[in-house]
Coordinates of C-alpha atoms in Angstrom, one line a residue:
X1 CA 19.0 13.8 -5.1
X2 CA 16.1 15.1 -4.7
X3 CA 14.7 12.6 -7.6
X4 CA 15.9 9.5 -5.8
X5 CA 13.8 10.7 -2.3
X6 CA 10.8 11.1 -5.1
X7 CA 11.3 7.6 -6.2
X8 CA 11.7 6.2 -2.9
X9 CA 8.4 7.1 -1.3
X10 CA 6.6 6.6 -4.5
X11 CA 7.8 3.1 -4.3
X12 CA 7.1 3.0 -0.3
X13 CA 3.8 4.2 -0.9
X14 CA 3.4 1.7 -4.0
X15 CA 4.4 -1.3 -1.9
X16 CA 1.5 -0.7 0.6
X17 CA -0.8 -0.4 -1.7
X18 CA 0.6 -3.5 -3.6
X19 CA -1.6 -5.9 -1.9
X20 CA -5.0 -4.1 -2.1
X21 CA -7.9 -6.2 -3.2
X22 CA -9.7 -9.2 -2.7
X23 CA -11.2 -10.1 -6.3
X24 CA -8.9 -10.8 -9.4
X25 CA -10.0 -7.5 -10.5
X26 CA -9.3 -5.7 -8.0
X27 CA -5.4 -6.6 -7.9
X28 CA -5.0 -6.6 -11.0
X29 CA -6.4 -2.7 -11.1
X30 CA -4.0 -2.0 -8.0
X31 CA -1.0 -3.4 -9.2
X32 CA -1.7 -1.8 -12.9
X33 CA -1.8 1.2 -10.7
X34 CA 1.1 0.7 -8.6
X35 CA 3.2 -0.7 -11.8
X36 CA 2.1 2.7 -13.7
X37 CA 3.5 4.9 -10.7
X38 CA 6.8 2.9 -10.4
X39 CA 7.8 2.4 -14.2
X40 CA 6.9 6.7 -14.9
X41 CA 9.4 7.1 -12.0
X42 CA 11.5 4.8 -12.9
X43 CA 11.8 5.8 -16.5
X44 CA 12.1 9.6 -15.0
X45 CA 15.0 8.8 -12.7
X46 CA 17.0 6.8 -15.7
X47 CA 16.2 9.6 -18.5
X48 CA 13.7 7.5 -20.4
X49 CA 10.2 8.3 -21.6
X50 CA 7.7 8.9 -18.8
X51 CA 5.1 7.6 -20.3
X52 CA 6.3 4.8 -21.7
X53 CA 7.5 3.6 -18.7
X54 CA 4.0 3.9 -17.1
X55 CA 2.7 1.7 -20.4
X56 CA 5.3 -1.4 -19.1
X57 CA 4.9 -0.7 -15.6
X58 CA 1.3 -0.5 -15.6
X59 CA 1.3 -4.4 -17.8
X60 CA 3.7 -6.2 -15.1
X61 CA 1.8 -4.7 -12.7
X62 CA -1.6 -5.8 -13.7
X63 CA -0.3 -9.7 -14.5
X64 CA 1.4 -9.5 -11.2
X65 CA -1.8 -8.6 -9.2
X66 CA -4.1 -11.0 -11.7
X67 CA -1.6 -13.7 -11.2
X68 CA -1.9 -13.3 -7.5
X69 CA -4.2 -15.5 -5.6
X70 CA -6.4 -13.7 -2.9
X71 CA -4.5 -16.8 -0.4
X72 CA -0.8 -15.9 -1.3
X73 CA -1.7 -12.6 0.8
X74 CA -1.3 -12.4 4.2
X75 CA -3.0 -9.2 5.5
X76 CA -2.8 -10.0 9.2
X77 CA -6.3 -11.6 9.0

């Protein structure tokens, strides 16, 4: 139980922090972040390899944040 509360903040926290950046660059290093954090936990929680997980979470999450255009995000500007 306690794992799952683990894994639901980290992936609260993650999806703030999701959006950070204005350059390509920039989101793309956030969401490599972000993808890393999520995919260790998520591997954790399901028994898989930690690091691993990170590797693939950290990929989706930098083409997901390089894919993303600066004007997709609405950060109440």
């Amino acid at each position: 139980m306690r794992v799952l509360k683990t894994s639901l903040l980290v992936g609260l926290l993650a999806l703030g922090l999701s959006a950070c950046g204005t350059t390509t660059g920039e989101r793309a290093l956030s969401g490599a972040g972000v993808g890393a954090a999520v995919g260790g936990v998520a591997a954790a929680v399901t028994g898989g390899d930690v690091s691993q997980g990170a590797v693939i979470g950290a990929s989706a999450g930098a083409a997901t944040g390089a894919a993303t255009d600066e004007d997709d995000l609405n950060l109440g500007d």
